[in-house]
CSV table of C-alpha atoms in Angstrom, one decimal:
chain,number,residue,atom,x,y,z
A,1,MET,CA,-12.4,63.1,-22.3
A,2,ARG,CA,-9.7,61.5,-20.1
A,3,SER,CA,-8.1,63.9,-17.7
A,4,ARG,CA,-4.3,64.0,-17.7
A,5,THR,CA,-4.2,65.1,-14.1
A,6,PRO,CA,-4.3,62.1,-11.7
A,7,ASP,CA,-7.1,62.0,-9.1
A,8,ARG,CA,-5.6,63.3,-5.9
A,9,LEU,CA,-7.1,60.6,-3.6
A,10,CYS,CA,-6.1,57.8,-6.0
A,11,ALA,CA,-2.6,59.2,-6.5
A,12,GLU,CA,-2.1,59.4,-2.7
A,13,ALA,CA,-3.1,55.8,-2.2
A,14,VAL,CA,0.5,54.6,-2.4
A,15,ASP,CA,0.4,52.4,0.8
A,16,LEU,CA,-2.8,50.8,-0.5
A,17,ALA,CA,-1.2,49.9,-3.8
A,18,LEU,CA,2.0,48.7,-2.1
A,19,ALA,CA,0.0,46.4,0.2
A,20,ALA,CA,-1.8,45.0,-2.8
A,21,ALA,CA,1.4,44.3,-4.7
A,22,GLU,CA,3.1,42.6,-1.7
A,23,ASP,CA,0.0,40.5,-1.3
A,24,VAL,CA,0.5,39.1,-4.7
A,25,ALA,CA,4.3,39.1,-5.0
A,26,GLY,CA,5.1,38.3,-1.3
A,27,PRO,CA,6.9,40.3,1.3
A,28,GLY,CA,10.3,41.8,0.3
A,29,ARG,CA,9.8,41.3,-3.4
A,30,VAL,CA,8.3,44.7,-4.2
A,31,GLY,CA,10.7,47.6,-4.5
A,32,GLY,CA,10.2,51.4,-4.3
A,33,HIS,CA,7.5,53.5,-5.8
A,34,LEU,CA,8.3,54.5,-9.4
A,35,GLY,CA,5.4,56.8,-10.2
A,36,VAL,CA,1.8,56.9,-11.3
A,37,GLN,CA,-0.1,56.8,-14.7
A,38,VAL,CA,-3.5,58.2,-15.4
A,39,GLU,CA,-5.8,55.5,-16.8
A,40,GLY,CA,-9.1,57.5,-16.7
A,41,ASP,CA,-11.2,59.7,-14.5
A,42,ARG,CA,-10.5,58.7,-10.9
A,43,VAL,CA,-8.5,55.7,-12.2
A,44,VAL,CA,-4.7,55.6,-11.5
A,45,THR,CA,-2.0,52.9,-11.8
A,46,HIS,CA,0.9,52.9,-9.3
A,47,PHE,CA,4.2,51.3,-10.4
A,48,PHE,CA,6.7,49.6,-8.1
A,49,ALA,CA,10.1,48.1,-8.8
A,50,CYS,CA,10.4,44.3,-9.0
A,51,ARG,CA,13.1,42.7,-6.9
A,52,GLU,CA,12.9,39.3,-8.6
A,53,ASP,CA,16.2,38.4,-10.2
A,54,ALA,CA,14.4,36.7,-13.1
A,55,TYR,CA,12.4,39.8,-14.0
A,56,GLN,CA,15.0,42.5,-14.3
A,57,GLY,CA,13.5,45.8,-15.4
A,58,TRP,CA,9.9,44.6,-14.8
A,59,ARG,CA,7.4,46.6,-12.6
A,60,TRP,CA,4.5,45.8,-10.4
A,61,ALA,CA,1.4,47.7,-11.6
A,62,VAL,CA,-1.4,48.3,-9.2
A,63,THR,CA,-4.5,50.1,-10.6
A,64,VAL,CA,-6.7,51.8,-8.0
A,65,ALA,CA,-10.0,53.7,-8.5
A,66,ARG,CA,-12.8,55.4,-6.7
A,67,ALA,CA,-16.5,56.0,-7.5
A,68,PRO,CA,-17.8,59.5,-8.2
A,69,ARG,CA,-18.2,61.7,-5.0
A,70,ALA,CA,-16.7,58.8,-3.0
A,71,LYS,CA,-13.6,59.1,-0.9
A,72,LEU,CA,-12.9,55.3,-0.6
A,73,VAL,CA,-10.2,54.2,-3.0
A,74,THR,CA,-10.2,50.5,-4.0
A,75,VAL,CA,-7.8,48.2,-5.9
A,76,ASP,CA,-8.9,47.1,-9.3
A,77,GLU,CA,-6.0,44.8,-10.4
A,78,THR,CA,-2.4,43.9,-9.7
A,79,VAL,CA,-0.1,42.7,-12.4
A,80,LEU,CA,3.6,42.4,-13.3
A,81,VAL,CA,4.4,44.3,-16.4
A,82,PRO,CA,7.6,44.8,-18.4
A,83,GLY,CA,9.4,48.1,-18.2
A,84,PRO,CA,11.1,50.0,-21.0
A,85,ASP,CA,14.4,48.1,-20.4
A,86,SER,CA,13.0,44.7,-19.8
A,87,LEU,CA,14.2,41.6,-21.6
A,88,LEU,CA,11.2,40.3,-23.6
A,89,ALA,CA,10.6,37.2,-25.7
A,90,PRO,CA,10.3,37.9,-29.4
A,91,SER,CA,6.9,38.5,-30.9
A,92,TRP,CA,5.0,35.4,-31.7
A,93,VAL,CA,5.3,34.3,-35.3
A,94,PRO,CA,3.0,31.8,-37.0
A,95,TRP,CA,4.6,28.4,-37.6
A,96,GLU,CA,4.3,28.7,-41.4
A,97,ASP,CA,6.4,31.9,-41.2
A,98,ARG,CA,8.9,30.4,-38.8
A,99,LEU,CA,9.5,27.3,-40.9
A,100,ARG,CA,12.8,27.2,-42.7
A,101,PRO,CA,14.2,24.8,-45.4
A,102,GLY,CA,15.6,21.7,-43.7
A,103,ASP,CA,13.4,21.9,-40.6
A,104,LEU,CA,11.3,19.0,-41.7
A,105,GLY,CA,12.5,15.8,-39.9
A,106,VAL,CA,11.7,12.1,-39.9
A,107,GLY,CA,8.0,11.5,-39.2
A,108,ASP,CA,7.1,15.2,-39.4
A,109,LEU,CA,4.0,16.2,-41.3
A,110,LEU,CA,4.0,19.6,-43.1
A,111,PRO,CA,0.4,20.7,-43.9
A,112,THR,CA,-0.1,22.7,-47.0
A,113,LYS,CA,-2.6,25.5,-46.9
A,114,GLU,CA,-5.7,25.1,-49.1
A,115,ASP,CA,-5.0,28.5,-50.7
A,116,ASP,CA,-1.3,28.0,-51.1
A,117,GLU,CA,-0.2,30.5,-53.8
A,118,ARG,CA,2.6,28.0,-54.9
A,119,LEU,CA,-0.1,25.5,-56.1
A,120,GLU,CA,-3.0,25.5,-58.4
A,121,PRO,CA,-5.7,22.9,-59.3
A,122,GLY,CA,-4.6,20.1,-61.6
A,123,TYR,CA,-6.1,19.5,-65.0
A,124,THR,CA,-8.1,16.6,-63.7
A,125,ASP,CA,-9.0,15.2,-60.3
A,126,VAL,CA,-9.8,11.6,-61.5
A,127,ASP,CA,-8.6,9.1,-59.0
A,128,PRO,CA,-7.5,5.8,-60.8
A,129,GLU,CA,-8.6,3.8,-57.7
A,130,ASP,CA,-12.2,5.0,-58.0
A,131,ALA,CA,-12.4,4.3,-61.7
A,132,GLU,CA,-14.7,1.4,-62.7
A,133,GLU,CA,-12.4,0.3,-65.6
A,134,PRO,CA,-9.9,-2.4,-65.0
A,135,VAL,CA,-6.5,-1.5,-63.7
A,136,GLY,CA,-4.4,0.2,-66.4
A,137,PHE,CA,-7.3,1.3,-68.5
A,138,GLY,CA,-9.7,4.3,-68.5
A,139,PRO,CA,-9.2,8.0,-68.1
A,140,GLY,CA,-7.9,7.7,-64.6
A,141,ALA,CA,-5.0,5.5,-65.6
A,142,VAL,CA,-4.2,7.6,-68.6
A,143,ALA,CA,-4.2,10.8,-66.5
A,144,GLN,CA,-1.9,9.1,-64.0
A,145,GLN,CA,0.6,8.1,-66.7
A,146,LEU,CA,0.6,11.6,-68.1
A,147,GLY,CA,1.1,13.1,-64.6
A,148,LEU,CA,-2.4,14.7,-64.7
A,149,GLY,CA,-3.9,12.8,-61.8
A,150,ARG,CA,-2.7,15.1,-59.1
A,151,PRO,CA,-5.2,17.3,-57.3
A,152,ARG,CA,-2.8,20.3,-57.4
A,153,VAL,CA,0.3,21.2,-59.4
A,154,LEU,CA,2.8,24.0,-59.2
A,155,SER,CA,1.4,27.4,-60.1
A,156,PRO,CA,3.5,30.0,-62.1
A,157,LEU,CA,4.5,31.5,-58.7
A,158,GLY,CA,5.6,28.2,-57.4
A,159,LEU,CA,7.7,27.6,-60.5
A,160,ASP,CA,9.3,31.0,-60.3
A,161,LEU,CA,10.1,30.5,-56.6
A,162,ALA,CA,11.7,27.1,-57.3
A,163,ALA,CA,13.7,28.5,-60.2
A,164,ASP,CA,15.0,31.3,-58.0
A,165,ARG,CA,16.1,28.9,-55.2
A,166,TRP,CA,17.9,26.6,-57.7
A,167,GLU,CA,19.6,29.5,-59.5
A,168,GLU,CA,20.9,30.9,-56.2
A,169,HIS,CA,23.0,27.8,-55.4
A,170,PHE,CA,23.8,26.3,-58.8
A,171,GLY,CA,23.1,29.0,-61.3
A,172,VAL,CA,24.9,30.8,-64.0
A,173,ARG,CA,25.9,33.8,-61.8
A,174,THR,CA,27.8,31.7,-59.2
A,175,ALA,CA,31.5,31.9,-58.9
A,176,MET,CA,31.8,28.2,-59.8
A,177,ALA,CA,29.9,28.7,-63.1
A,178,GLN,CA,31.9,31.8,-63.9
A,179,ALA,CA,35.2,29.9,-63.7
A,180,ALA,CA,33.9,26.7,-65.4
A,181,PRO,CA,35.3,25.7,-68.8
A,182,ALA,CA,31.9,24.7,-70.1
A,183,HIS,CA,28.2,24.7,-69.1
A,184,CYS,CA,26.0,21.9,-67.9
A,185,VAL,CA,23.8,22.0,-71.0
A,186,SER,CA,26.6,20.2,-72.9
A,187,CYS,CA,27.7,17.9,-70.0
A,188,GLY,CA,27.2,14.2,-70.3
A,189,PHE,CA,26.5,13.9,-66.6
A,190,LEU,CA,23.4,16.1,-66.8
A,191,VAL,CA,20.1,14.2,-66.3
A,192,LYS,CA,17.3,16.1,-68.0
A,193,ILE,CA,13.9,16.6,-66.4
A,194,GLY,CA,10.5,17.2,-67.8
A,195,GLY,CA,8.0,19.9,-67.4
A,196,PRO,CA,8.4,23.7,-67.7
A,197,LEU,CA,11.5,23.7,-65.4
A,198,GLY,CA,13.2,21.2,-67.7
A,199,GLN,CA,13.8,23.9,-70.2
A,200,ALA,CA,16.3,25.6,-67.8
A,201,PHE,CA,17.3,23.0,-65.2
A,202,GLY,CA,18.6,19.4,-64.9
A,203,VAL,CA,20.1,17.1,-62.3
A,204,CYS,CA,23.9,16.6,-61.9
A,205,ALA,CA,25.0,13.0,-61.8
A,206,ASN,CA,28.7,13.4,-61.5
A,207,GLU,CA,29.7,12.0,-58.1
A,208,TYR,CA,32.9,14.2,-58.1
A,209,ALA,CA,31.1,17.4,-58.9
A,210,PRO,CA,30.0,19.8,-56.1
A,211,ALA,CA,26.4,19.7,-57.4
A,212,ASP,CA,26.0,15.9,-57.5
A,213,GLY,CA,22.4,15.0,-57.0
A,214,HIS,CA,21.2,18.6,-57.0
A,215,MET,CA,19.1,20.6,-59.5
A,216,VAL,CA,21.4,22.8,-61.6
A,217,SER,CA,20.9,25.5,-64.1
A,218,LEU,CA,21.8,24.6,-67.7
A,219,GLY,CA,24.0,27.6,-67.5
A,220,PHE,CA,25.9,26.3,-64.5
A,221,GLY,CA,29.2,24.6,-64.8
A,222,CYS,CA,32.2,23.2,-62.9
A,223,GLY,CA,35.5,21.6,-63.5
A,224,GLY,CA,33.9,18.2,-63.6
A,225,HIS,CA,32.4,18.8,-67.1
A,226,SER,CA,32.5,15.6,-69.1
A,227,GLU,CA,34.2,17.3,-72.1
A,228,ALA,CA,36.3,19.9,-70.3
A,229,ALA,CA,39.5,17.8,-70.1
A,230,VAL,CA,39.1,14.5,-71.9
A,231,MET,CA,42.1,12.3,-71.2
A,232,PRO,CA,43.5,10.3,-74.2
A,233,ALA,CA,43.0,6.6,-74.0
A,234,VAL,CA,46.0,4.7,-72.7
A,235,PRO,CA,47.3,2.3,-75.3
A,236,PRO,CA,47.3,-1.4,-74.3
A,237,MET,CA,50.5,-2.9,-73.3
A,238,SER,CA,52.1,-5.3,-75.8
A,239,ALA,CA,52.5,-9.0,-74.9
A,240,PRO,CA,55.9,-9.9,-73.6
A,241,VAL,CA,58.3,-11.5,-76.1
A,242,VAL,CA,59.9,-14.8,-74.9
A,243,ASP,CA,63.1,-15.7,-76.7
A,244,ASP,CA,63.0,-19.5,-77.1
A,245,TYR,CA,65.9,-19.9,-79.6
A,246,GLU,CA,68.7,-22.4,-78.7
A,247,ILE,CA,71.9,-20.7,-77.7
A,248,GLU,CA,75.2,-22.4,-78.2
A,249,PRO,CA,77.5,-22.4,-75.2
A,250,VAL,CA,80.4,-20.0,-75.3
A,251,ARG,CA,83.8,-21.7,-74.9
A,252,VAL,CA,86.0,-20.1,-72.2
A,253,HIS,CA,89.7,-20.3,-72.8
A,254,PRO,CA,91.6,-22.0,-70.0
A,255,GLU,CA,94.3,-20.3,-68.1
A,256,ALA,CA,97.8,-20.7,-69.3
A,257,GLY,CA,99.8,-23.5,-67.6
A,258,SER,CA,96.9,-26.0,-67.4
A,259,VAL,CA,98.0,-29.4,-68.8
A,260,ASP,CA,94.6,-30.9,-68.8
A,261,ASP,CA,93.1,-28.1,-70.8
A,262,ALA,CA,95.8,-28.0,-73.4
A,263,GLU,CA,94.9,-28.9,-76.9
A,264,PRO,CA,96.5,-32.0,-78.4
A,265,GLY,CA,99.9,-31.3,-80.0
A,266,GLU,CA,100.1,-27.9,-78.2
A,267,GLU,CA,103.0,-27.3,-76.0
A,268,LEU,CA,102.8,-25.3,-72.9
A,269,GLY,CA,104.9,-22.2,-72.9
A,270,HIS,CA,107.7,-21.8,-70.5
A,271,SER,CA,108.6,-18.6,-68.8
């Protein structure tokens, strides 16, 4: 059983431990003695402060030991270890757990695990290219047309996960859907999809809608619904009417006193 009382000779070997730490860190980079820790019978670790600016709160740990019935203390190892207040990097997380939607860039390859729970084996693994029948004939071509030629397809879990993601952004419980005058199921801009998810989702094709090009729940809705506010058709403008009738000139009576304009036999009046 490990003794909790440090070995006296090992605990007193502070100068030996300090010299070992300075041999690794360099002169002037090792601070004061911080204490000892019992590692086992006649095995003790000495801690010294670290004066490196980049390692605030870290400590130099020098482990010393001695053999049974021996008085000579020797150095086992010298390492730099973090202290209770040290700034540490976060724990390592596997890449498949760090990956987030949108991280995949141009040229990136995202491997899929062989036992991915989101996928399950397809109904057939016939490859149309390996079939002996002419192109467009045989079981491989039929399977490809029916969508059955894929090695793996979405599992029930994969379908549920996809439905949950789509419902979160464009689902019936969103504020947009709650304020909408009608649902997507009756909208003319909805593009239907096949498969099990087609019973609850479709693709919005209204360029003015907030969900254009996205998968939307049939219970989703927005103000861009095709039948929400149908504008009446504007009546066509009538053709302009051109008046082509001949118009007789209007005679203008001359001013009084004009001899030339007086009618024959008419005398001019005198004032």
